[in-house]
JSON list of C-alpha atoms in Angstrom, two decimals:
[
{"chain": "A", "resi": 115, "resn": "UNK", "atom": "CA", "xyz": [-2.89, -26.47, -9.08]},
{"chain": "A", "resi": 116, "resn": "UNK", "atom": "CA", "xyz": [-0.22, -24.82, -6.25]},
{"chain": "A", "resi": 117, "resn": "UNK", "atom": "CA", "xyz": [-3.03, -24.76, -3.51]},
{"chain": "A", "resi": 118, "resn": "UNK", "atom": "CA", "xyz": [-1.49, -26.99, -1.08]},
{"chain": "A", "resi": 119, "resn": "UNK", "atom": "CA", "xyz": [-2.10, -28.16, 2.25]},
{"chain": "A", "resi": 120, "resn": "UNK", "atom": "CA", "xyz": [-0.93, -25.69, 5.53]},
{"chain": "A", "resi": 121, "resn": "UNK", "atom": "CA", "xyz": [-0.40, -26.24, 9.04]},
{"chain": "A", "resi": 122, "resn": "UNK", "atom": "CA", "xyz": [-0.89, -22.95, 10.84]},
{"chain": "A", "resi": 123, "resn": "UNK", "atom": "CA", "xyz": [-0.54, -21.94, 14.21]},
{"chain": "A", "resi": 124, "resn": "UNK", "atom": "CA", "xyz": [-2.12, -18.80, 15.22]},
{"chain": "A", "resi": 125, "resn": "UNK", "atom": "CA", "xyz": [-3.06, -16.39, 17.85]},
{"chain": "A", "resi": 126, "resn": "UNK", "atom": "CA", "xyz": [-6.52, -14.67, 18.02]},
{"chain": "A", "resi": 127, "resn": "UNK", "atom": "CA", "xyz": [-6.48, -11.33, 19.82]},
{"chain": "A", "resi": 128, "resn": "UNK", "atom": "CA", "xyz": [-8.00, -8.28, 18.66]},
{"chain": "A", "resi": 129, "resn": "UNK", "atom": "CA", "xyz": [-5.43, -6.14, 20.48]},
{"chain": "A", "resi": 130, "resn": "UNK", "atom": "CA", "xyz": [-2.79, -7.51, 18.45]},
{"chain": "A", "resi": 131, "resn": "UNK", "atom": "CA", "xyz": [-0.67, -5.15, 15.68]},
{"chain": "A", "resi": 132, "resn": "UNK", "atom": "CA", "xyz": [-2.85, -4.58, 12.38]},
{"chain": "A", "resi": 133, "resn": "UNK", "atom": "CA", "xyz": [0.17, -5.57, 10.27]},
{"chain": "A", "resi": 134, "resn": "UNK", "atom": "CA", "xyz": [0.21, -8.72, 12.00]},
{"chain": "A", "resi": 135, "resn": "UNK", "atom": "CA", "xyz": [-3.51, -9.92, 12.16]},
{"chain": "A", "resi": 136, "resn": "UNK", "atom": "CA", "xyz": [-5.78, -11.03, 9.37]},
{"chain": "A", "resi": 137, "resn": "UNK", "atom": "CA", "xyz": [-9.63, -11.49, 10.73]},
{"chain": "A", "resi": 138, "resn": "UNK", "atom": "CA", "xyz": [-8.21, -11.14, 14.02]},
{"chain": "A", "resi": 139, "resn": "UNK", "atom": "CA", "xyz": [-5.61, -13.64, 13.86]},
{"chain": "A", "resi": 140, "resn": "UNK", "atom": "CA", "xyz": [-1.71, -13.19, 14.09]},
{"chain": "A", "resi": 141, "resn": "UNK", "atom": "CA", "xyz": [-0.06, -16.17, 12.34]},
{"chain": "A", "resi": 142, "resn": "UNK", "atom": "CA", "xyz": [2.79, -17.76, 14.19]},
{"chain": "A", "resi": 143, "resn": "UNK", "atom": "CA", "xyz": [3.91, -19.91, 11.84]},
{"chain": "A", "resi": 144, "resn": "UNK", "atom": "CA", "xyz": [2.38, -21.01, 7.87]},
{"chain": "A", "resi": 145, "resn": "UNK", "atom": "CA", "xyz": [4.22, -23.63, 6.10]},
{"chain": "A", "resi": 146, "resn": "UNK", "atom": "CA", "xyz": [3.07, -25.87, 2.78]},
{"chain": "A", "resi": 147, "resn": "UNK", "atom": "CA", "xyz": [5.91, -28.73, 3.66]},
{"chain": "A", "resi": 148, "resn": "UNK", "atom": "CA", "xyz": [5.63, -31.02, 6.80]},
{"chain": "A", "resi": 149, "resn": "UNK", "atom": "CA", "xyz": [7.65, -30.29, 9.69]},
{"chain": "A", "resi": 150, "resn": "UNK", "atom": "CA", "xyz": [10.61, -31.89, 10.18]},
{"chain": "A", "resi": 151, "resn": "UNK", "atom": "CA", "xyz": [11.53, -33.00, 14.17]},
{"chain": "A", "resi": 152, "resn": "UNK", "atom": "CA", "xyz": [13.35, -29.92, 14.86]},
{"chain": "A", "resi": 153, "resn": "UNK", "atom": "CA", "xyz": [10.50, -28.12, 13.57]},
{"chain": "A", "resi": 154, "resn": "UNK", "atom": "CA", "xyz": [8.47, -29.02, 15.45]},
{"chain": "A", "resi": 155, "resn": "UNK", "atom": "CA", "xyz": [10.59, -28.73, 18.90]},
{"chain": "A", "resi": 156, "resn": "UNK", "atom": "CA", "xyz": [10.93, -24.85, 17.82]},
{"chain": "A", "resi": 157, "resn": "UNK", "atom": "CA", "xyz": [7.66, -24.40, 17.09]},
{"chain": "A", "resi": 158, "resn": "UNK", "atom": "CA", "xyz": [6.46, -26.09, 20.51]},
{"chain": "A", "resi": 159, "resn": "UNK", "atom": "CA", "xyz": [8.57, -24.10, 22.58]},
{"chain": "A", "resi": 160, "resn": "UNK", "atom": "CA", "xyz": [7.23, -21.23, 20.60]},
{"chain": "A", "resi": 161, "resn": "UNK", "atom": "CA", "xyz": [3.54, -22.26, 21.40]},
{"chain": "A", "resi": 162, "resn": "UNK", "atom": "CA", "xyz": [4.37, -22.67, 25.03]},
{"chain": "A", "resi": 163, "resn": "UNK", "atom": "CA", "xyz": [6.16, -19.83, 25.45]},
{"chain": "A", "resi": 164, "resn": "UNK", "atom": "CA", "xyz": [3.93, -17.06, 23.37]},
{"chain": "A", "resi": 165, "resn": "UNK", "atom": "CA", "xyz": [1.72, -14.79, 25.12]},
{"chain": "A", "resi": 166, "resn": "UNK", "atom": "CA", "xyz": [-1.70, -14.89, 23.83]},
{"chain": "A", "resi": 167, "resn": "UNK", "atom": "CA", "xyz": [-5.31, -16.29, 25.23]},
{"chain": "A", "resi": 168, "resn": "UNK", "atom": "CA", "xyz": [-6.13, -18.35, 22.18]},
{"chain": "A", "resi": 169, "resn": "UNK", "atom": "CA", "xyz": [-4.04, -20.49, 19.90]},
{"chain": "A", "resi": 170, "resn": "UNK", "atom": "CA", "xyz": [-4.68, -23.15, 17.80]},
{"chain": "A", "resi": 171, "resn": "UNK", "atom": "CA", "xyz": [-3.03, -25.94, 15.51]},
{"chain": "A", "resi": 172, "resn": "UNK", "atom": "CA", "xyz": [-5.02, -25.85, 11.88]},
{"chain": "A", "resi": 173, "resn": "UNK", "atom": "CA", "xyz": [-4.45, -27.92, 8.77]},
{"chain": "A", "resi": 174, "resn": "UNK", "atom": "CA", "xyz": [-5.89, -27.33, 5.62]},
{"chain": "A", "resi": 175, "resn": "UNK", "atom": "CA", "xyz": [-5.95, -29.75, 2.42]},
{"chain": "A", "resi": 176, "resn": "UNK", "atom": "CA", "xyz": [-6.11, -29.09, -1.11]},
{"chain": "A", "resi": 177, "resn": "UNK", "atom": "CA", "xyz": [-8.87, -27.29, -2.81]},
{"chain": "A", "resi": 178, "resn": "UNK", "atom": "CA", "xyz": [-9.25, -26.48, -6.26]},
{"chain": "A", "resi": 179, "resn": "UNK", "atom": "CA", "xyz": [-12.65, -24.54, -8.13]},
{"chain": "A", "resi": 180, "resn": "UNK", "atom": "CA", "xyz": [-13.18, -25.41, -11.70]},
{"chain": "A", "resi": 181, "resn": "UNK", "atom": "CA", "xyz": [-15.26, -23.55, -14.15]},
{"chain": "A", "resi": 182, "resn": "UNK", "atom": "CA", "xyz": [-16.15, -26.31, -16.73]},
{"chain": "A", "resi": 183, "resn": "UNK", "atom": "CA", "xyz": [-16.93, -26.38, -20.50]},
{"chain": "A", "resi": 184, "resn": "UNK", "atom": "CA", "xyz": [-20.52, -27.91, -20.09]},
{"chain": "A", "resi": 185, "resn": "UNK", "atom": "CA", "xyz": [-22.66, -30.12, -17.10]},
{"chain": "A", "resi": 186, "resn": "UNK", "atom": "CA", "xyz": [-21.03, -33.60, -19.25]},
{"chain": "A", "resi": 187, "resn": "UNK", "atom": "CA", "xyz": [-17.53, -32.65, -18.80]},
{"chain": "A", "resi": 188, "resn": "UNK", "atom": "CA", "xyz": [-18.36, -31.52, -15.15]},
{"chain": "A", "resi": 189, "resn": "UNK", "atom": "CA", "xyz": [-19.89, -34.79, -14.10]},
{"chain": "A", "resi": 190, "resn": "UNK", "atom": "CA", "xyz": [-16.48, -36.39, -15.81]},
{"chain": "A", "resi": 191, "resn": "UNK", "atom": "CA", "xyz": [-14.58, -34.37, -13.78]},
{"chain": "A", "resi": 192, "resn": "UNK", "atom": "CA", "xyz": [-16.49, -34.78, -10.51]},
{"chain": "A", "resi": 193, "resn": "UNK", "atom": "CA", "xyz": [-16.38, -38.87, -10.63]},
{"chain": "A", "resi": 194, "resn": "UNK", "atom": "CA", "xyz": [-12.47, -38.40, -11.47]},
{"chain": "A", "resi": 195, "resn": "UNK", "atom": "CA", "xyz": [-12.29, -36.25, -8.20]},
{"chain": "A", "resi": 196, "resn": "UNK", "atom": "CA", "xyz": [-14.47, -38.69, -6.03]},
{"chain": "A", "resi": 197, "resn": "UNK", "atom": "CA", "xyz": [-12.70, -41.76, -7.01]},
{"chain": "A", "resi": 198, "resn": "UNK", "atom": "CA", "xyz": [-9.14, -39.70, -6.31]},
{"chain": "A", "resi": 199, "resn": "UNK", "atom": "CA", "xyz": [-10.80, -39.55, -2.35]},
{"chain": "A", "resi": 200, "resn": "UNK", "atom": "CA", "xyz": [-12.40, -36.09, -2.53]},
{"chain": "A", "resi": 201, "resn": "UNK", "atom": "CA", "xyz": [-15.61, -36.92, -1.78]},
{"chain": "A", "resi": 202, "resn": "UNK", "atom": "CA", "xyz": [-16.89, -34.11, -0.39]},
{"chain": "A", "resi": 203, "resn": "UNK", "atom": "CA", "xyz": [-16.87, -32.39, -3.78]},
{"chain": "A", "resi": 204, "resn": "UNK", "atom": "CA", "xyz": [-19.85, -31.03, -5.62]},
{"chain": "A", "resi": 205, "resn": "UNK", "atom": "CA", "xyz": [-21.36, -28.78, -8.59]},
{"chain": "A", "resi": 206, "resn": "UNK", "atom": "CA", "xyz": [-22.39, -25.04, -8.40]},
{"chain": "A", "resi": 207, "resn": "UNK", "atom": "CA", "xyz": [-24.58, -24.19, -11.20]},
{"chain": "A", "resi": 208, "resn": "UNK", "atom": "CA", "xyz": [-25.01, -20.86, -12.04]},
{"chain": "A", "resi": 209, "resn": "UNK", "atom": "CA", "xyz": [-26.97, -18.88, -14.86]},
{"chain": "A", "resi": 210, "resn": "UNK", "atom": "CA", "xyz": [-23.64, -18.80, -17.37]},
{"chain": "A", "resi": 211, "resn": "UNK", "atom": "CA", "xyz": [-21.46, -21.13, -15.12]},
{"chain": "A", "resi": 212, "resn": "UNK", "atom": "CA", "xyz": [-21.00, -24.58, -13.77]},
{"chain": "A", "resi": 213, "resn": "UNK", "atom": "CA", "xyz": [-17.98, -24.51, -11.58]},
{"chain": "A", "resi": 214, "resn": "UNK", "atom": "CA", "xyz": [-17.13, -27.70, -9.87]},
{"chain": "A", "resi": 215, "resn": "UNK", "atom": "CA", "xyz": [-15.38, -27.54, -5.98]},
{"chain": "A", "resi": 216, "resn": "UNK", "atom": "CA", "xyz": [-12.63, -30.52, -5.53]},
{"chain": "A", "resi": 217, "resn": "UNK", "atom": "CA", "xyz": [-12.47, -31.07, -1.97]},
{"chain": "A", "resi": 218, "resn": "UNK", "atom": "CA", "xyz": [-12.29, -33.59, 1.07]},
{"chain": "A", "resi": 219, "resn": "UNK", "atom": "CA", "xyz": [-12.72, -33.93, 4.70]},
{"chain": "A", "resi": 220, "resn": "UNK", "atom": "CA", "xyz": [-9.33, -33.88, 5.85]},
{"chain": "A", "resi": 221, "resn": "UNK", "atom": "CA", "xyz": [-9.35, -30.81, 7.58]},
{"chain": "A", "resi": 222, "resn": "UNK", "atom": "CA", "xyz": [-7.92, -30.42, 11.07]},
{"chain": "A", "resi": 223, "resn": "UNK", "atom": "CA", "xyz": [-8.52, -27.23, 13.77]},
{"chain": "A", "resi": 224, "resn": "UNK", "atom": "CA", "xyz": [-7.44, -27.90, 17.25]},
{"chain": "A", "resi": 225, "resn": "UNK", "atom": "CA", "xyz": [-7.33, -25.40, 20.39]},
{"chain": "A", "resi": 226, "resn": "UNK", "atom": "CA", "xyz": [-4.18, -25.43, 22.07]},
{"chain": "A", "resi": 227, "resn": "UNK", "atom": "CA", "xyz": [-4.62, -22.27, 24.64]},
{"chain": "A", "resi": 228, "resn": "UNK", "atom": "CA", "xyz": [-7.65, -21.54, 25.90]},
{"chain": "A", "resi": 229, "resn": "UNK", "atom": "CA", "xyz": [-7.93, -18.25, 28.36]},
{"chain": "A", "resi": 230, "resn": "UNK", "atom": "CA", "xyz": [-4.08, -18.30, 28.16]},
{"chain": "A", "resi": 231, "resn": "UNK", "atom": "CA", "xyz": [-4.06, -21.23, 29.19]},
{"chain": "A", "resi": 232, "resn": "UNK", "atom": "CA", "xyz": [-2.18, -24.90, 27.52]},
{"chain": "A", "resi": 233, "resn": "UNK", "atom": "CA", "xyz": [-4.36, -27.22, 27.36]},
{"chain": "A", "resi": 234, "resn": "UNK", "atom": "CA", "xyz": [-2.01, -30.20, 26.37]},
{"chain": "A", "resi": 235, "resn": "UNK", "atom": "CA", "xyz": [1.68, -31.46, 27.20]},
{"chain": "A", "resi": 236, "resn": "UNK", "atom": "CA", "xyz": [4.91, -31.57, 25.15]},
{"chain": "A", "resi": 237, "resn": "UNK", "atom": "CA", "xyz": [4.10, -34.93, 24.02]},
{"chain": "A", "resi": 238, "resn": "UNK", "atom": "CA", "xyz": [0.28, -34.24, 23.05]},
{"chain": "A", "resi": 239, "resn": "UNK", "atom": "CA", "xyz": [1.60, -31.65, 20.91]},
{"chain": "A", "resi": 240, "resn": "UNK", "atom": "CA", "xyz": [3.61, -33.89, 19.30]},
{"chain": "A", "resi": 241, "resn": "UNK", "atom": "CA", "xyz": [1.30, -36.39, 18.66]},
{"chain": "A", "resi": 242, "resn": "UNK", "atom": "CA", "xyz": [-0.71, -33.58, 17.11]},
{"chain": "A", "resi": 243, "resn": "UNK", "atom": "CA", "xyz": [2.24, -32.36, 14.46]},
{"chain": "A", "resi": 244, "resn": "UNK", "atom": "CA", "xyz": [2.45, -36.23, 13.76]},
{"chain": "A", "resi": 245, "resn": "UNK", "atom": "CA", "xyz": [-0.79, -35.91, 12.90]},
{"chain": "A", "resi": 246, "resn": "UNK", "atom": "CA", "xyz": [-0.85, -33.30, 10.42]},
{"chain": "A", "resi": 247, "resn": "UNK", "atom": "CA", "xyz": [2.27, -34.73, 8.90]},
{"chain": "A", "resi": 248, "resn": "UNK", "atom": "CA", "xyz": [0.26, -37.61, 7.80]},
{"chain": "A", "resi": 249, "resn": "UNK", "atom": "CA", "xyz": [-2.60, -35.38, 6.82]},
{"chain": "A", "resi": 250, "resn": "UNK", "atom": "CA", "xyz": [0.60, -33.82, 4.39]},
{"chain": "A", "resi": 251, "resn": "UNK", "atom": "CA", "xyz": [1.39, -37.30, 3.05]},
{"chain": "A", "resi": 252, "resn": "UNK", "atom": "CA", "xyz": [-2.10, -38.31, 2.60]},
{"chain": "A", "resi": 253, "resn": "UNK", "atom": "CA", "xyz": [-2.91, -34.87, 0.96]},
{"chain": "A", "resi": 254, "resn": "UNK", "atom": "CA", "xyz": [0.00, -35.03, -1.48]},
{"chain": "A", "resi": 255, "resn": "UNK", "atom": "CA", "xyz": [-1.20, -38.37, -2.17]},
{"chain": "A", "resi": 256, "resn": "UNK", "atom": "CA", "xyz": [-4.01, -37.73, -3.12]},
{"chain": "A", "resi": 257, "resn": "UNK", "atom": "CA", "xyz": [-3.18, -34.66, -5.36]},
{"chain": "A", "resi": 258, "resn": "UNK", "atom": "CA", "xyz": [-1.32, -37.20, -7.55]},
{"chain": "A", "resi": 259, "resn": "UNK", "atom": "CA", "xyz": [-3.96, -39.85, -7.73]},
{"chain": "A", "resi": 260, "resn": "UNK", "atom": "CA", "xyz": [-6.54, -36.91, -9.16]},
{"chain": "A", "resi": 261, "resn": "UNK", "atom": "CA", "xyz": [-4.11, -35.45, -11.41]},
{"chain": "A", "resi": 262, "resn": "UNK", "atom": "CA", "xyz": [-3.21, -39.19, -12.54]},
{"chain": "A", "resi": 263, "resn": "UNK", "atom": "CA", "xyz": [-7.45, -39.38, -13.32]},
{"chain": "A", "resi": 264, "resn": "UNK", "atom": "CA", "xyz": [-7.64, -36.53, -14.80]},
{"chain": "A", "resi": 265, "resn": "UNK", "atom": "CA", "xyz": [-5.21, -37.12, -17.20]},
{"chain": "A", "resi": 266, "resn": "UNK", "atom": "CA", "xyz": [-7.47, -38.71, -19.97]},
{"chain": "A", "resi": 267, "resn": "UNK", "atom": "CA", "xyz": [-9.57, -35.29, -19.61]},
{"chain": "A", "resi": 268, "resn": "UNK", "atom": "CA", "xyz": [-7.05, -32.65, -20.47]},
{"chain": "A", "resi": 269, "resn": "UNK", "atom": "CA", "xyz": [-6.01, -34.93, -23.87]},
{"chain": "A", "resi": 270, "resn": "UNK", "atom": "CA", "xyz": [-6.21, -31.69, -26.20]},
{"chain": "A", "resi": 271, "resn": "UNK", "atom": "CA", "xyz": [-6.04, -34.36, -28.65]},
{"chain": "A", "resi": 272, "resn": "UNK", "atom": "CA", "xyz": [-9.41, -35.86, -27.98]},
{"chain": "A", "resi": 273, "resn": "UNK", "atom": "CA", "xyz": [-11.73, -35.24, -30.11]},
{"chain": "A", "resi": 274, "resn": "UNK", "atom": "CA", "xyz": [-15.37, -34.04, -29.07]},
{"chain": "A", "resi": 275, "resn": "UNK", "atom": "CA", "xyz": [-18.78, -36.04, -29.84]},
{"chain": "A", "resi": 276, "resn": "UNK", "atom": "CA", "xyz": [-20.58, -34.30, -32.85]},
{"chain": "A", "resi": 277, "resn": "UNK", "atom": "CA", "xyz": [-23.29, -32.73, -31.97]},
{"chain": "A", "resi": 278, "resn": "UNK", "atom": "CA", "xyz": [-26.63, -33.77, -33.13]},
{"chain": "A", "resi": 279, "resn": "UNK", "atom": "CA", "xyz": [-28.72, -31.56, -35.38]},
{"chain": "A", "resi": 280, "resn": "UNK", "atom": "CA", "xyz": [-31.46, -30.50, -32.27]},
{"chain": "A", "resi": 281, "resn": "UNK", "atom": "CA", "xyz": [-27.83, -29.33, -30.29]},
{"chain": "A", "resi": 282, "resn": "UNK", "atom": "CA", "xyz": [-27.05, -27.49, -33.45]},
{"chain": "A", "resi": 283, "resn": "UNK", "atom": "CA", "xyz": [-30.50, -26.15, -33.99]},
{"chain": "A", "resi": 284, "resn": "UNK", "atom": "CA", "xyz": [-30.45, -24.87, -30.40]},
{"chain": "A", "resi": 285, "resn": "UNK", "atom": "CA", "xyz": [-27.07, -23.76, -30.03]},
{"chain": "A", "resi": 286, "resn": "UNK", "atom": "CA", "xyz": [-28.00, -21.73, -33.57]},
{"chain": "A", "resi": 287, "resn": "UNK", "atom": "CA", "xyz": [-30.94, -20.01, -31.57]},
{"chain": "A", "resi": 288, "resn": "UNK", "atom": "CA", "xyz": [-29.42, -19.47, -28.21]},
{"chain": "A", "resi": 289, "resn": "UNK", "atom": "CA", "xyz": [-26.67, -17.84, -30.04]},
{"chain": "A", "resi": 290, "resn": "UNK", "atom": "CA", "xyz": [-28.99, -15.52, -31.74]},
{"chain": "A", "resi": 291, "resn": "UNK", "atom": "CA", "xyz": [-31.00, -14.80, -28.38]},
{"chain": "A", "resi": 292, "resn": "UNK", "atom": "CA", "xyz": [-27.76, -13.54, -27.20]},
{"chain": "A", "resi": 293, "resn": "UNK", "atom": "CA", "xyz": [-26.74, -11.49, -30.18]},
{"chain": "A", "resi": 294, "resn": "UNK", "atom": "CA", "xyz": [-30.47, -9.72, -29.40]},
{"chain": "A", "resi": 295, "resn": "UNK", "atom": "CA", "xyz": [-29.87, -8.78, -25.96]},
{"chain": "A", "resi": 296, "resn": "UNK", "atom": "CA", "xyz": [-26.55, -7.20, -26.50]},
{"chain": "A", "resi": 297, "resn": "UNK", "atom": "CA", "xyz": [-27.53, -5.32, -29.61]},
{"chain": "A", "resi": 298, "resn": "UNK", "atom": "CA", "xyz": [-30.94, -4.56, -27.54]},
{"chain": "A", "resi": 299, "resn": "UNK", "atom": "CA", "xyz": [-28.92, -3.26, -24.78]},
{"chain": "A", "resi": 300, "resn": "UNK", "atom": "CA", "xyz": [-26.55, -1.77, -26.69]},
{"chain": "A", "resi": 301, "resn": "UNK", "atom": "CA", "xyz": [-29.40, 0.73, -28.38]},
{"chain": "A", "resi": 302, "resn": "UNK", "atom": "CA", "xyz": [-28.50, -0.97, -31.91]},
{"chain": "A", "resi": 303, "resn": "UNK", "atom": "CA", "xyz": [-32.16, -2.15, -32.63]},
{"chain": "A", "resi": 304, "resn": "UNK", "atom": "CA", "xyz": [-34.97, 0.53, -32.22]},
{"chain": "A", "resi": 305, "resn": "UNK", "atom": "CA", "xyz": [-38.02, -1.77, -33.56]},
{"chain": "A", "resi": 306, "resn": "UNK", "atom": "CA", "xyz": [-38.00, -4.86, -32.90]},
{"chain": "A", "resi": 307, "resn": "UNK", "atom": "CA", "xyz": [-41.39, -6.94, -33.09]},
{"chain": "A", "resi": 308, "resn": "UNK", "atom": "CA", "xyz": [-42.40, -9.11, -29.86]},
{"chain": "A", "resi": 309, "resn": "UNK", "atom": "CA", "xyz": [-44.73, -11.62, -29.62]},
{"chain": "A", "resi": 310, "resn": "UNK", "atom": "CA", "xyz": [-47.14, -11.55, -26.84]},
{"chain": "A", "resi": 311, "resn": "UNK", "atom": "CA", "xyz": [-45.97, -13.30, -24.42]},
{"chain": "A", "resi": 312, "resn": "UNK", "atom": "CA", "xyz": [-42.94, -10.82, -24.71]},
{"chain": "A", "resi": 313, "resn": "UNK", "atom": "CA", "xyz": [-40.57, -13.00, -26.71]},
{"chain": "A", "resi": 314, "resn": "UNK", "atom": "CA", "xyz": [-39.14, -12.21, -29.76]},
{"chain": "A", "resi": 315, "resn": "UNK", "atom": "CA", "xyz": [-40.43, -13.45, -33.15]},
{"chain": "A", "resi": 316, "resn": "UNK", "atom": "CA", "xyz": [-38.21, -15.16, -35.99]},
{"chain": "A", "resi": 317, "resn": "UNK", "atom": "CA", "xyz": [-38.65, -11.95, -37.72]},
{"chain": "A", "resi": 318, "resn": "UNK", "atom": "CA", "xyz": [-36.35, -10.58, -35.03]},
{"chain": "A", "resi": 319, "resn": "UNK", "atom": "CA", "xyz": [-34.08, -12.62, -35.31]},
{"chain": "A", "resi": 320, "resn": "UNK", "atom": "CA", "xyz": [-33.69, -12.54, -39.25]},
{"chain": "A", "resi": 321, "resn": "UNK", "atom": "CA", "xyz": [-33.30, -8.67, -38.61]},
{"chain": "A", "resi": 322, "resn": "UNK", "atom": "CA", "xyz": [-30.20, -9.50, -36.42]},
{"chain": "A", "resi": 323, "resn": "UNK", "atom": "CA", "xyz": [-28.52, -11.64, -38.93]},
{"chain": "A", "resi": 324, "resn": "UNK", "atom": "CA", "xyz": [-29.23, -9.44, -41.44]},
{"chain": "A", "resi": 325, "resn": "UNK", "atom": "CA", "xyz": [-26.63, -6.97, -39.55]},
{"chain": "A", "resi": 326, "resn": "UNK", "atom": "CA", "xyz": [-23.75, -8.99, -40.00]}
]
């Protein structure tokens, strides 16, 4: 979990140097630490003084994708986000993935120079960096709340529930299904007897295990 929280200030002009722009933006300055009050004085000056006809102040929080075991331990894992303050996280289910997104709201994208033009005094600028340094606090905050939750989850020495005999029984077949397609695909099998609707019968399926 190093994904942190940034405050960037950057420069969008598609004239600018190739080694300096990604997606048409040259970053001024990146930084996963708040500013301290020198800081931000250099930076300001910086701002005021660059030449460019767009910049903006953006801050970023923590964000973190997990590809879980199963859809229990992903619900776990999503109230243990939520109740840490990233509410805005949420499940992806895929065909051979669930991967859960832990995320909030706290992001922060503000125009500075618009047209090459500031938009904003000295001091508005500073209220802005006093801003994001809270965002920082809160962010950090928050990391250690969720990693504090999550604690209980990542006990390696928790045991899991058993599994009842239907989850064994269909575990037992989906495993077999798979061992099917790859040997299918693979060009191992060259008969293989289908039902009608195109599935394939438990005679199959005793063929496969009788390969191993």
């Amino acid at each position: 979990m190093n994904i942190l929280s940034i405050i960037i200030f950057y420069v969008i002009n598609e004239f600018l140097d190739e080694k300096l722009v990604k997606k048409n933006c040259q970053w001024i300055y990146v930084s996963h630490d708040p500013l301290s009050e020198d800081d931000i004085e250099n930076f300001i000056d910086r701002i005021i003084n660059h030449k460019s006809p767009e910049i903006s102040i953006k801050f970023e929080p923590f964000i973190l994708h997990v590809c879980c075991r199963n859809l229990d331990a992903a619900k776990l894992m999503l109230e243990k986000a939520v109740a840490s303050g990233y509410r805005n996280s949420g499940l992806s289910l895929g065909s051979s993935k669930i991967i859960l997104a832990v995320r909030s709201t706290q992001n922060l994208e503000i125009p500075i120079v618009v047209g090459g033009n500031l938009l904003v005094d000295k001091k508005y600028l500073r209220c802005i960096c006093g801003l994001v340094g809270e965002k920082f606090s809160e962010n950090f905050e928050r990391i250690d709340r969720f990693l504090t939750n999550i604690e209980s989850c990542l006990d390696l020495n928790t045991q899991e529930r058993p599994k009842s005999k239907k989850e064994l029984k269909a575990l037992e077949r989906l495993n077999k299904k798979l061992m099917y397609d790859k040997l299918k695909s693979n060009g191992v099998l060259t008969r293989l007897d289908e039902k009608e609707s195109g599935h394939e019968s438990d005679n199959s399926f005793e063929e496969i295990e009788n390969l191993f």
